[in-house]
Amino acid sequence: MNSANATAVAASDRRPTRDQRIQTLKALGIQAYPRYTAPPAEFPLMDIHHVHEQWDSTLEDGAKLEDEQLSVQGRIHSKREASKRLFFIDLEQNGQTVQIAVSLQRNSGGGMEDAESFAKHYRALLVGDIVRASGFVGKTNTGETSVFVTRPMELLTPCLRIIPSRSGLVDIEKRFRTRHLDMLVNPHVKHALVVRAKVLSFIRGFLSSRQFVEVETPILSPTVGGASARPFTTRSVAFGDTELFMRVAPELFLKQLVIGGMDRVYEIGKQFRNEGIDADHNPEFTTCEFYQAYATLDDLLQTTEEMLRGLVQTIAGSFKIRVESPPSGSSHQQQQHHDVIDFAPPFRRINVTELLRQRAPDLPADLNDPSAIPAIKAVLIAQRIPLPSPATLPRLLDRLISHYIEPECTQPTFLVSHPSIMSPLSKPADSQNTTSARFELFVNRVELVNAYEELNDPFTQRKNFSLQAGEKDAGDDEIPAPDSAFCDALEYALPPT
């Protein structure tokens, strides 16, 4: 393997054209795209991960277990030609690699009776090809666990293009447009998908163990609601060219299920919002929403904390995780640093209304009255904070929170007691309707959770929708139209949820 005269084919992969490649394989009697068949019974298939798990620590250097026959399959990661009679191939499968040792001495037959035909056959296999190797397991004299091939390697699928493993793939646009290539060149990308799958599995298990029922609600609907966001629109031929909206949130549908008698429901699904793209926003994203009848806001706070803590413990093996933080320093000398996020109990809680008044003493007494808009604008302008457009009261308050409070939320932090004008679907937390029975959870200065006690008063809900309609008339095109059908549903009695 480490011979001085070995040639690293991967370093100078002068790949033939696609037509030339197929013709070469055909001339050698190698079928380019065969039907997949199981390996011979005497060579049982084994994952590369299990090869290392079973023999890395048990075999001595130089040992050969000729009775331990097996087959492995995967993508050629690199290939080295030590001579016409000996090739070393690194085979990759699911992020694990194993060395394949192919020698003429052990691997004759199949039209490869001499060194020339043997070399031609294995030179035709290129980096990126999907292959299967059958033989026995052993270790080289330098201690590398290897599969020593005893029957001709099988080409399962040829790779007709060069994978830029050495030069890399760093262009962001190209990475996003060719995700398959990004995953081949940057294996860490696959890790995020694996972690995501574990997160969804944990959430489902957590909620199911608490008697929540998973449901699916419509993605296409003639109405839109549940969140302030600009929707995507489409048209239905089947319904007479009717305009339909892609959902921005499943909230109103799920609450109707609770009205219908399902006390605990949840949905994990895609939401679609026709708005900008940045580090915190994407037009298409996945959410989990769950609703529990006969529960208080404190119950919801406790459930959220238990879910997040258990999730981190299950996936990371600890309550603490390291995360990248935004670069600090000047534009010419920015430094990336890491924060340690601790999910151990209890999570910090911040009273939004109280802290805003501490940070900005000039704020008016009533933050829910439209007359507060000029004073809030003055505070933002004095702090050189850009005004939102349109400058509605909820947007101005949100901008204050983003400036004064969110930067303090590196560790898991619940924000509670928002001004009630910001939460039209939430119950008030006090008799004067000054704050809402709502919380947000921020981690690493990013909002992860938004939750509240659901407003179940149809009269107040209609009033709130009417106030929102005024904001829409003022130019806020993210405000949904009032949903009278949902208000009608509330008249059938939504339990405290």
GROMACS .gro file of C-alpha atoms in nm:
model
  497
    1MET     CA    1   0.000   0.000   0.000
    2ASN     CA    2   0.277   0.244   0.095
    3SER     CA    3   0.517   0.131  -0.176
    4ALA     CA    4   0.739   0.409  -0.311
    5ASN     CA    5   0.648   0.326  -0.670
    6ALA     CA    6   0.273   0.317  -0.607
    7THR     CA    7   0.068   0.551  -0.825
    8ALA     CA    8  -0.220   0.752  -0.680
    9VAL     CA    9  -0.478   0.730  -0.956
   10ALA     CA   10  -0.714   0.962  -0.768
   11ALA     CA   11  -0.459   1.244  -0.787
   12SER     CA   12  -0.448   1.240  -1.167
   13ASP     CA   13  -0.783   1.103  -1.274
   14ARG     CA   14  -0.770   1.175  -1.648
   15ARG     CA   15  -1.119   1.047  -1.699
   16PRO     CA   16  -1.226   0.954  -2.053
   17THR     CA   17  -1.538   1.099  -2.205
   18ARG     CA   18  -1.862   0.930  -2.114
   19ASP     CA   19  -1.890   0.753  -2.449
   20GLN     CA   20  -1.526   0.640  -2.433
   21ARG     CA   21  -1.579   0.507  -2.083
   22ILE     CA   22  -1.879   0.297  -2.179
   23GLN     CA   23  -1.699   0.164  -2.488
   24THR     CA   24  -1.393   0.068  -2.281
   25LEU     CA   25  -1.608  -0.122  -2.033
   26LYS     CA   26  -1.790  -0.299  -2.315
   27ALA     CA   27  -1.459  -0.399  -2.479
   28LEU     CA   28  -1.347  -0.555  -2.150
   29GLY     CA   29  -1.672  -0.745  -2.114
   30ILE     CA   30  -1.781  -0.537  -1.814
   31GLN     CA   31  -2.151  -0.456  -1.806
   32ALA     CA   32  -2.190  -0.088  -1.715
   33TYR     CA   33  -2.537  -0.101  -1.559
   34PRO     CA   34  -2.615  -0.457  -1.453
   35ARG     CA   35  -2.922  -0.559  -1.259
   36TYR     CA   36  -2.838  -0.583  -0.892
   37THR     CA   37  -2.807  -0.937  -0.759
   38ALA     CA   38  -2.709  -1.070  -0.420
   39PRO     CA   39  -2.349  -1.189  -0.378
   40PRO     CA   40  -2.276  -1.564  -0.371
   41ALA     CA   41  -2.393  -1.736  -0.056
   42GLU     CA   42  -2.035  -1.817   0.046
   43PHE     CA   43  -1.955  -1.442   0.047
   44PRO     CA   44  -2.223  -1.291   0.275
   45LEU     CA   45  -2.268  -0.915   0.248
   46MET     CA   46  -2.134  -0.705   0.536
   47ASP     CA   47  -2.144  -0.331   0.599
   48ILE     CA   48  -1.803  -0.166   0.608
   49HIS     CA   49  -1.882  -0.031   0.954
   50HIS     CA   50  -1.927  -0.387   1.085
   51VAL     CA   51  -1.601  -0.501   0.924
   52HIS     CA   52  -1.410  -0.251   1.135
   53GLU     CA   53  -1.623  -0.317   1.441
   54GLN     CA   54  -1.559  -0.691   1.429
   55TRP     CA   55  -1.192  -0.709   1.332
   56ASP     CA   56  -1.008  -0.382   1.397
   57SER     CA   57  -0.926  -0.473   1.757
   58THR     CA   58  -0.912  -0.852   1.729
   59LEU     CA   59  -0.674  -0.915   1.438
   60GLU     CA   60  -0.299  -0.890   1.469
   61ASP     CA   61  -0.092  -0.709   1.208
   62GLY     CA   62  -0.035  -0.931   0.906
   63ALA     CA   63  -0.303  -1.183   1.004
   64LYS     CA   64  -0.521  -1.334   0.729
   65LEU     CA   65  -0.853  -1.507   0.801
   66GLU     CA   66  -0.901  -1.697   0.475
   67ASP     CA   67  -1.207  -1.874   0.615
   68GLU     CA   68  -1.382  -1.543   0.695
   69GLN     CA   69  -1.526  -1.478   0.349
   70LEU     CA   70  -1.747  -1.178   0.287
   71SER     CA   71  -1.857  -0.915   0.037
   72VAL     CA   72  -1.850  -0.538   0.076
   73GLN     CA   73  -1.988  -0.275  -0.156
   74GLY     CA   74  -1.973   0.100  -0.194
   75ARG     CA   75  -1.805   0.383  -0.384
   76ILE     CA   76  -1.438   0.386  -0.482
   77HIS     CA   77  -1.283   0.667  -0.279
   78SER     CA   78  -0.928   0.626  -0.407
   79LYS     CA   79  -0.720   0.376  -0.603
   80ARG     CA   80  -0.347   0.304  -0.600
   81GLU     CA   81  -0.162   0.087  -0.848
   82ALA     CA   82   0.145  -0.068  -0.688
   83SER     CA   83   0.216  -0.275  -0.999
   84LYS     CA   84   0.035  -0.447  -1.283
   85ARG     CA   85  -0.029  -0.731  -1.041
   86LEU     CA   86  -0.139  -0.537  -0.733
   87PHE     CA   87  -0.398  -0.263  -0.671
   88PHE     CA   88  -0.519  -0.104  -0.348
   89ILE     CA   89  -0.868   0.047  -0.346
   90ASP     CA   90  -1.035   0.245  -0.066
   91LEU     CA   91  -1.404   0.163  -0.066
   92GLU     CA   92  -1.651   0.400   0.106
   93GLN     CA   93  -1.996   0.328   0.242
   94ASN     CA   94  -2.197   0.556   0.471
   95GLY     CA   95  -1.892   0.759   0.568
   96GLN     CA   96  -1.676   0.453   0.649
   97THR     CA   97  -1.390   0.330   0.430
   98VAL     CA   98  -1.210  -0.002   0.408
   99GLN     CA   99  -0.907  -0.100   0.205
  100ILE     CA  100  -0.951  -0.355  -0.073
  101ALA     CA  101  -0.636  -0.543  -0.170
  102VAL     CA  102  -0.654  -0.685  -0.523
  103SER     CA  103  -0.371  -0.905  -0.646
  104LEU     CA  104  -0.333  -1.121  -0.956
  105GLN     CA  105  -0.211  -1.404  -0.734
  106ARG     CA  106  -0.547  -1.432  -0.553
  107ASN     CA  107  -0.776  -1.293  -0.821
  108SER     CA  108  -0.733  -1.477  -1.150
  109GLY     CA  109  -1.015  -1.589  -1.374
  110GLY     CA  110  -1.278  -1.390  -1.555
  111GLY     CA  111  -1.047  -1.331  -1.851
  112MET     CA  112  -0.763  -1.203  -1.629
  113GLU     CA  113  -0.505  -1.480  -1.658
  114ASP     CA  114  -0.202  -1.254  -1.704
  115ALA     CA  115  -0.073  -0.924  -1.565
  116GLU     CA  116  -0.171  -0.721  -1.873
  117SER     CA  117  -0.536  -0.827  -1.876
  118PHE     CA  118  -0.551  -0.797  -1.497
  119ALA     CA  119  -0.417  -0.440  -1.504
  120LYS     CA  120  -0.651  -0.339  -1.787
  121HIS     CA  121  -0.950  -0.464  -1.592
  122TYR     CA  122  -0.869  -0.278  -1.271
  123ARG     CA  123  -0.749   0.037  -1.447
  124ALA     CA  124  -1.097   0.054  -1.599
  125LEU     CA  125  -1.247   0.093  -1.250
  126LEU     CA  126  -1.228   0.463  -1.159
  127VAL     CA  127  -1.274   0.677  -0.852
  128GLY     CA  128  -1.645   0.728  -0.787
  129ASP     CA  129  -1.757   0.395  -0.931
  130ILE     CA  130  -1.996   0.182  -0.727
  131VAL     CA  131  -1.849  -0.167  -0.693
  132ARG     CA  132  -1.865  -0.487  -0.493
  133ALA     CA  133  -1.563  -0.677  -0.367
  134SER     CA  134  -1.566  -1.036  -0.239
  135GLY     CA  135  -1.287  -1.210  -0.053
  136PHE     CA  136  -1.158  -1.268   0.299
  137VAL     CA  137  -1.071  -1.031   0.579
  138GLY     CA  138  -0.727  -0.970   0.719
  139LYS     CA  139  -0.475  -0.705   0.815
  140THR     CA  140  -0.178  -0.576   0.623
  141ASN     CA  141   0.168  -0.582   0.779
  142THR     CA  142   0.115  -0.216   0.869
  143GLY     CA  143  -0.202  -0.299   1.061
  144GLU     CA  144  -0.478  -0.184   0.824
  145THR     CA  145  -0.794  -0.394   0.822
  146SER     CA  146  -0.851  -0.498   0.462
  147VAL     CA  147  -1.058  -0.722   0.237
  148PHE     CA  148  -0.834  -0.941   0.021
  149VAL     CA  149  -1.024  -1.003  -0.303
  150THR     CA  150  -1.047  -1.360  -0.429
  151ARG     CA  151  -1.297  -1.318  -0.714
  152PRO     CA  152  -1.321  -1.042  -0.977
  153MET     CA  153  -1.464  -0.718  -0.843
  154GLU     CA  154  -1.807  -0.632  -0.981
  155LEU     CA  155  -1.892  -0.294  -1.127
  156LEU     CA  156  -2.242  -0.200  -1.012
  157THR     CA  157  -2.260   0.156  -1.151
  158PRO     CA  158  -1.989   0.361  -1.325
  159CYS     CA  159  -1.923   0.723  -1.227
  160LEU     CA  160  -1.895   0.920  -1.552
  161ARG     CA  161  -1.787   1.252  -1.402
  162ILE     CA  162  -1.497   1.362  -1.183
  163ILE     CA  163  -1.581   1.413  -0.816
  164PRO     CA  164  -1.372   1.717  -0.708
  165SER     CA  165  -1.266   1.563  -0.377
  166ARG     CA  166  -0.921   1.721  -0.382
  167SER     CA  167  -1.005   2.065  -0.518
  168GLY     CA  168  -1.317   2.078  -0.303
  169LEU     CA  169  -1.660   2.230  -0.358
  170VAL     CA  170  -1.686   2.559  -0.172
  171ASP     CA  171  -1.903   2.776  -0.398
  172ILE     CA  172  -2.227   2.816  -0.201
  173GLU     CA  173  -2.454   2.845  -0.504
  174LYS     CA  174  -2.304   2.538  -0.672
  175ARG     CA  175  -2.331   2.341  -0.347
  176PHE     CA  176  -2.702   2.420  -0.318
  177ARG     CA  177  -2.774   2.352  -0.685
  178THR     CA  178  -2.592   2.015  -0.684
  179ARG     CA  179  -2.667   1.872  -0.343
  180HIS     CA  180  -2.564   1.521  -0.450
  181LEU     CA  181  -2.215   1.648  -0.537
  182ASP     CA  182  -2.199   1.854  -0.219
  183MET     CA  183  -2.266   1.542  -0.012
  184LEU     CA  184  -1.997   1.345  -0.197
  185VAL     CA  185  -1.733   1.616  -0.150
  186ASN     CA  186  -1.839   1.742   0.195
  187PRO     CA  187  -1.942   1.434   0.397
  188HIS     CA  188  -2.031   1.644   0.704
  189VAL     CA  189  -2.344   1.759   0.516
  190LYS     CA  190  -2.490   1.411   0.562
  191HIS     CA  191  -2.444   1.440   0.938
  192ALA     CA  192  -2.705   1.716   0.953
  193LEU     CA  193  -2.958   1.489   0.779
  194VAL     CA  194  -2.885   1.205   1.020
  195VAL     CA  195  -2.927   1.434   1.322
  196ARG     CA  196  -3.250   1.574   1.176
  197ALA     CA  197  -3.392   1.223   1.143
  198LYS     CA  198  -3.303   1.152   1.508
  199VAL     CA  199  -3.466   1.477   1.619
  200LEU     CA  200  -3.794   1.393   1.442
  201SER     CA  201  -3.787   1.039   1.578
  202PHE     CA  202  -3.736   1.166   1.934
  203ILE     CA  203  -4.015   1.424   1.908
  204ARG     CA  204  -4.259   1.166   1.778
  205GLY     CA  205  -4.167   0.925   2.055
  206PHE     CA  206  -4.188   1.196   2.322
  207LEU     CA  207  -4.535   1.311   2.219
  208SER     CA  208  -4.672   0.964   2.146
  209SER     CA  209  -4.566   0.850   2.495
  210ARG     CA  210  -4.785   1.131   2.631
  211GLN     CA  211  -5.091   1.014   2.433
  212PHE     CA  212  -5.065   1.275   2.158
  213VAL     CA  213  -5.203   1.164   1.819
  214GLU     CA  214  -5.012   1.258   1.504
  215VAL     CA  215  -5.231   1.400   1.227
  216GLU     CA  216  -5.197   1.561   0.886
  217THR     CA  217  -5.385   1.878   0.797
  218PRO     CA  218  -5.434   2.039   0.454
  219ILE     CA  219  -5.139   2.206   0.282
  220LEU     CA  220  -5.365   2.364   0.018
  221SER     CA  221  -5.662   2.568   0.136
  222PRO     CA  222  -5.889   2.848   0.009
  223THR     CA  223  -5.802   3.044   0.324
  224VAL     CA  224  -5.475   3.119   0.502
  225GLY     CA  225  -5.416   3.182   0.872
  226GLY     CA  226  -5.236   3.081   1.189
  227ALA     CA  227  -4.940   3.315   1.136
  228SER     CA  228  -4.853   3.652   0.988
  229ALA     CA  229  -4.673   3.562   0.667
  230ARG     CA  230  -4.712   3.616   0.293
  231PRO     CA  231  -4.843   3.290   0.142
  232PHE     CA  232  -4.765   3.116  -0.183
  233THR     CA  233  -5.065   3.093  -0.412
  234THR     CA  234  -5.166   2.841  -0.675
  235ARG     CA  235  -5.479   2.749  -0.866
  236SER     CA  236  -5.688   2.431  -0.874
  237VAL     CA  237  -5.820   2.309  -1.208
  238ALA     CA  238  -6.043   2.054  -1.035
  239PHE     CA  239  -6.223   2.328  -0.841
  240GLY     CA  240  -6.295   2.557  -1.133
  241ASP     CA  241  -5.964   2.745  -1.139
  242THR     CA  242  -6.007   2.842  -0.774
  243GLU     CA  243  -5.720   3.026  -0.605
  244LEU     CA  244  -5.563   2.823  -0.323
  245PHE     CA  245  -5.301   2.910  -0.065
  246MET     CA  246  -5.016   2.694   0.058
  247ARG     CA  247  -5.036   2.690   0.435
  248VAL     CA  248  -4.817   2.915   0.646
  249ALA     CA  249  -4.911   2.728   0.966
  250PRO     CA  250  -5.138   2.435   1.062
  251GLU     CA  251  -5.265   2.606   1.376
  252LEU     CA  252  -5.628   2.676   1.288
  253PHE     CA  253  -5.680   2.325   1.149
  254LEU     CA  254  -5.531   2.163   1.460
  255LYS     CA  255  -5.747   2.368   1.695
  256GLN     CA  256  -6.055   2.258   1.502
  257LEU     CA  257  -5.951   1.898   1.572
  258VAL     CA  258  -5.941   1.980   1.944
  259ILE     CA  259  -6.292   2.129   1.913
  260GLY     CA  260  -6.391   1.801   1.746
  261GLY     CA  261  -6.287   1.601   2.052
  262MET     CA  262  -5.919   1.517   1.999
  263ASP     CA  263  -5.766   1.647   2.323
  264ARG     CA  264  -5.402   1.592   2.227
  265VAL     CA  265  -5.287   1.627   1.868
  266TYR     CA  266  -4.966   1.719   1.690
  267GLU     CA  267  -4.835   1.758   1.339
  268ILE     CA  268  -4.483   1.758   1.198
  269GLY     CA  269  -4.494   1.904   0.851
  270LYS     CA  270  -4.387   2.159   0.595
  271GLN     CA  271  -4.488   2.524   0.606
  272PHE     CA  272  -4.451   2.764   0.313
  273ARG     CA  273  -4.397   3.137   0.350
  274ASN     CA  274  -4.335   3.360   0.052
  275GLU     CA  275  -4.076   3.583   0.218
  276GLY     CA  276  -3.703   3.650   0.229
  277ILE     CA  277  -3.419   3.408   0.289
  278ASP     CA  278  -3.162   3.461   0.564
  279ALA     CA  279  -2.998   3.267   0.846
  280ASP     CA  280  -3.331   3.240   1.031
  281HIS     CA  281  -3.585   3.222   0.746
  282ASN     CA  282  -3.652   2.996   0.453
  283PRO     CA  283  -3.960   2.985   0.224
  284GLU     CA  284  -4.002   2.613   0.298
  285PHE     CA  285  -3.940   2.474   0.646
  286THR     CA  286  -4.057   2.205   0.888
  287THR     CA  287  -4.237   2.269   1.216
  288CYS     CA  288  -4.388   2.065   1.496
  289GLU     CA  289  -4.710   2.198   1.645
  290PHE     CA  290  -4.888   2.023   1.929
  291TYR     CA  291  -5.207   2.110   2.116
  292GLN     CA  292  -5.315   1.985   2.457
  293ALA     CA  293  -5.659   2.046   2.600
  294TYR     CA  294  -5.698   2.122   2.971
  295ALA     CA  295  -5.339   2.241   3.013
  296THR     CA  296  -5.197   2.568   3.148
  297LEU     CA  297  -4.913   2.781   3.018
  298ASP     CA  298  -4.696   2.645   3.299
  299ASP     CA  299  -4.774   2.291   3.181
  300LEU     CA  300  -4.661   2.390   2.832
  301LEU     CA  301  -4.343   2.553   2.963
  302GLN     CA  302  -4.257   2.236   3.155
  303THR     CA  303  -4.334   2.007   2.859
  304THR     CA  304  -4.121   2.221   2.626
  305GLU     CA  305  -3.828   2.221   2.868
  306GLU     CA  306  -3.850   1.844   2.918
  307MET     CA  307  -3.869   1.782   2.544
  308LEU     CA  308  -3.569   1.998   2.455
  309ARG     CA  309  -3.360   1.867   2.742
  310GLY     CA  310  -3.438   1.505   2.660
  311LEU     CA  311  -3.372   1.566   2.291
  312VAL     CA  312  -3.027   1.712   2.353
  313GLN     CA  313  -2.940   1.440   2.605
  314THR     CA  314  -3.046   1.164   2.363
  315ILE     CA  315  -2.860   1.297   2.059
  316ALA     CA  316  -2.554   1.462   2.217
  317GLY     CA  317  -2.518   1.236   2.521
  318SER     CA  318  -2.501   1.543   2.747
  319PHE     CA  319  -2.701   1.849   2.842
  320LYS     CA  320  -2.425   2.064   2.695
  321ILE     CA  321  -2.352   2.123   2.326
  322ARG     CA  322  -2.104   2.345   2.141
  323VAL     CA  323  -2.241   2.572   1.872
  324GLU     CA  324  -2.086   2.821   1.634
  325SER     CA  325  -2.162   3.182   1.715
  326PRO     CA  326  -2.171   3.477   1.475
  327PRO     CA  327  -1.826   3.618   1.389
  328SER     CA  328  -1.701   3.903   1.605
  329GLY     CA  329  -1.452   4.176   1.529
  330SER     CA  330  -1.405   4.409   1.236
  331SER     CA  331  -1.500   4.320   0.882
  332HIS     CA  332  -1.132   4.272   0.802
  333GLN     CA  333  -1.052   4.057   1.104
  334GLN     CA  334  -1.359   3.859   1.202
  335GLN     CA  335  -1.315   3.571   1.443
  336GLN     CA  336  -1.541   3.269   1.468
  337HIS     CA  337  -1.598   3.144   1.821
  338HIS     CA  338  -1.805   2.878   1.990
  339ASP     CA  339  -2.054   2.892   2.275
  340VAL     CA  340  -2.139   2.606   2.509
  341ILE     CA  341  -2.516   2.581   2.540
  342ASP     CA  342  -2.636   2.418   2.862
  343PHE     CA  343  -2.984   2.262   2.857
  344ALA     CA  344  -2.973   2.161   3.223
  345PRO     CA  345  -3.272   2.287   3.423
  346PRO     CA  346  -3.409   2.536   3.484
  347PHE     CA  347  -3.424   2.749   3.169
  348ARG     CA  348  -3.393   3.123   3.226
  349ARG     CA  349  -3.712   3.332   3.202
  350ILE     CA  350  -3.736   3.697   3.093
  351ASN     CA  351  -4.044   3.915   3.138
  352VAL     CA  352  -4.051   4.095   2.804
  353THR     CA  353  -4.260   4.395   2.910
  354GLU     CA  354  -4.059   4.459   3.226
  355LEU     CA  355  -3.719   4.426   3.058
  356LEU     CA  356  -3.818   4.654   2.769
  357ARG     CA  357  -3.911   4.924   3.018
  358GLN     CA  358  -3.578   4.881   3.195
  359ARG     CA  359  -3.381   4.902   2.871
  360ALA     CA  360  -3.590   5.186   2.725
  361PRO     CA  361  -3.738   5.402   3.007
  362ASP     CA  362  -3.896   5.642   2.756
  363LEU     CA  363  -4.146   5.385   2.634
  364PRO     CA  364  -4.512   5.486   2.689
  365ALA     CA  365  -4.722   5.332   2.965
  366ASP     CA  366  -4.960   5.143   2.734
  367LEU     CA  367  -4.769   4.941   2.475
  368ASN     CA  368  -5.091   4.804   2.325
  369ASP     CA  369  -5.241   5.139   2.224
  370PRO     CA  370  -5.174   5.265   1.869
  371SER     CA  371  -5.093   5.603   2.025
  372ALA     CA  372  -4.766   5.445   2.143
  373ILE     CA  373  -4.635   5.423   1.786
  374PRO     CA  374  -4.467   5.768   1.773
  375ALA     CA  375  -4.289   5.717   2.107
  376ILE     CA  376  -4.164   5.369   2.007
  377LYS     CA  377  -4.042   5.507   1.675
  378ALA     CA  378  -3.851   5.776   1.863
  379VAL     CA  379  -3.679   5.513   2.079
  380LEU     CA  380  -3.578   5.310   1.774
  381ILE     CA  381  -3.450   5.615   1.589
  382ALA     CA  382  -3.250   5.730   1.892
  383GLN     CA  383  -3.083   5.387   1.902
  384ARG     CA  384  -3.026   5.397   1.524
  385ILE     CA  385  -3.240   5.089   1.481
  386PRO     CA  386  -3.399   5.067   1.133
  387LEU     CA  387  -3.775   5.106   1.139
  388PRO     CA  388  -3.980   4.816   1.005
  389SER     CA  389  -4.198   4.864   0.702
  390PRO     CA  390  -4.483   4.908   0.753
  391ALA     CA  391  -4.428   5.048   1.103
  392THR     CA  392  -4.728   4.883   1.268
  393LEU     CA  393  -4.734   4.850   1.645
  394PRO     CA  394  -4.664   4.472   1.656
  395ARG     CA  395  -4.370   4.513   1.414
  396LEU     CA  396  -4.225   4.802   1.617
  397LEU     CA  397  -4.247   4.601   1.939
  398ASP     CA  398  -4.088   4.302   1.770
  399ARG     CA  399  -3.802   4.526   1.658
  400LEU     CA  400  -3.750   4.645   2.018
  401ILE     CA  401  -3.736   4.285   2.141
  402SER     CA  402  -3.489   4.190   1.867
  403HIS     CA  403  -3.260   4.476   1.971
  404TYR     CA  404  -3.282   4.475   2.350
  405ILE     CA  405  -3.365   4.117   2.452
  406GLU     CA  406  -3.279   3.854   2.190
  407PRO     CA  407  -2.900   3.921   2.204
  408GLU     CA  408  -2.910   3.815   2.571
  409CYS     CA  409  -3.061   3.475   2.485
  410THR     CA  410  -2.756   3.260   2.419
  411GLN     CA  411  -2.852   3.003   2.682
  412PRO     CA  412  -3.203   2.851   2.663
  413THR     CA  413  -3.432   3.139   2.759
  414PHE     CA  414  -3.808   3.170   2.780
  415LEU     CA  415  -3.952   3.511   2.690
  416VAL     CA  416  -4.286   3.563   2.864
  417SER     CA  417  -4.539   3.845   2.914
  418HIS     CA  418  -4.538   3.994   2.565
  419PRO     CA  419  -4.764   4.293   2.501
  420SER     CA  420  -5.100   4.143   2.405
  421ILE     CA  421  -5.119   4.331   2.072
  422MET     CA  422  -4.842   4.101   1.944
  423SER     CA  423  -5.045   3.780   1.989
  424PRO     CA  424  -5.393   3.793   1.829
  425LEU     CA  425  -5.450   3.417   1.875
  426SER     CA  426  -5.343   3.409   2.241
  427LYS     CA  427  -5.544   3.445   2.561
  428PRO     CA  428  -5.457   3.749   2.776
  429ALA     CA  429  -5.250   3.679   3.086
  430ASP     CA  430  -5.427   3.939   3.301
  431SER     CA  431  -5.771   4.093   3.337
  432GLN     CA  432  -5.656   4.423   3.180
  433ASN     CA  433  -5.539   4.242   2.864
  434THR     CA  434  -5.196   4.408   2.884
  435THR     CA  435  -4.987   4.095   2.832
  436SER     CA  436  -5.053   3.764   2.660
  437ALA     CA  437  -5.037   3.412   2.799
  438ARG     CA  438  -4.754   3.334   2.562
  439PHE     CA  439  -4.389   3.239   2.559
  440GLU     CA  440  -4.106   3.211   2.311
  441LEU     CA  441  -3.797   2.997   2.359
  442PHE     CA  442  -3.466   3.128   2.228
  443VAL     CA  443  -3.143   2.928   2.209
  444ASN     CA  444  -2.821   3.076   2.074
  445ARG     CA  445  -3.021   3.394   1.999
  446VAL     CA  446  -3.254   3.204   1.762
  447GLU     CA  447  -3.625   3.149   1.822
  448LEU     CA  448  -3.704   2.778   1.848
  449VAL     CA  449  -4.052   2.780   2.004
  450ASN     CA  450  -4.355   3.008   2.002
  451ALA     CA  451  -4.643   2.894   2.221
  452TYR     CA  452  -4.946   3.026   2.408
  453GLU     CA  453  -5.276   2.951   2.572
  454GLU     CA  454  -5.519   2.948   2.285
  455LEU     CA  455  -5.783   3.218   2.266
  456ASN     CA  456  -6.116   3.035   2.272
  457ASP     CA  457  -6.349   3.335   2.296
  458PRO     CA  458  -6.506   3.378   1.948
  459PHE     CA  459  -6.610   3.737   2.020
  460THR     CA  460  -6.259   3.848   2.117
  461GLN     CA  461  -6.114   3.648   1.829
  462ARG     CA  462  -6.332   3.833   1.579
  463LYS     CA  463  -6.228   4.164   1.737
  464ASN     CA  464  -5.859   4.071   1.710
  465PHE     CA  465  -5.900   3.967   1.347
  466SER     CA  466  -6.066   4.305   1.283
  467LEU     CA  467  -5.768   4.487   1.439
  468GLN     CA  468  -5.535   4.282   1.221
  469ALA     CA  469  -5.735   4.379   0.915
  470GLY     CA  470  -5.655   4.740   0.998
  471GLU     CA  471  -5.284   4.657   0.995
  472LYS     CA  472  -5.331   4.490   0.657
  473ASP     CA  473  -5.500   4.804   0.526
  474ALA     CA  474  -5.201   5.001   0.657
  475GLY     CA  475  -4.975   4.805   0.422
  476ASP     CA  476  -4.878   4.490   0.612
  477ASP     CA  477  -4.930   4.229   0.341
  478GLU     CA  478  -4.825   3.944   0.574
  479ILE     CA  479  -5.145   3.977   0.777
  480PRO     CA  480  -5.397   3.707   0.675
  481ALA     CA  481  -5.756   3.787   0.596
  482PRO     CA  482  -6.002   3.730   0.886
  483ASP     CA  483  -6.109   3.367   0.904
  484SER     CA  484  -6.478   3.377   0.987
  485ALA     CA  485  -6.512   2.998   0.952
  486PHE     CA  486  -6.260   2.949   1.233
  487CYS     CA  487  -6.452   3.193   1.453
  488ASP     CA  488  -6.767   2.997   1.377
  489ALA     CA  489  -6.588   2.678   1.486
  490LEU     CA  490  -6.494   2.842   1.818
  491GLU     CA  491  -6.865   2.881   1.888
  492TYR     CA  492  -6.881   2.502   1.927
  493ALA     CA  493  -6.648   2.544   2.230
  494LEU     CA  494  -6.272   2.499   2.219
  495PRO     CA  495  -6.163   2.352   2.554
  496PRO     CA  496  -5.893   2.543   2.744
  497THR     CA  497  -5.592   2.451   2.529
   0.00000   0.00000   0.00000
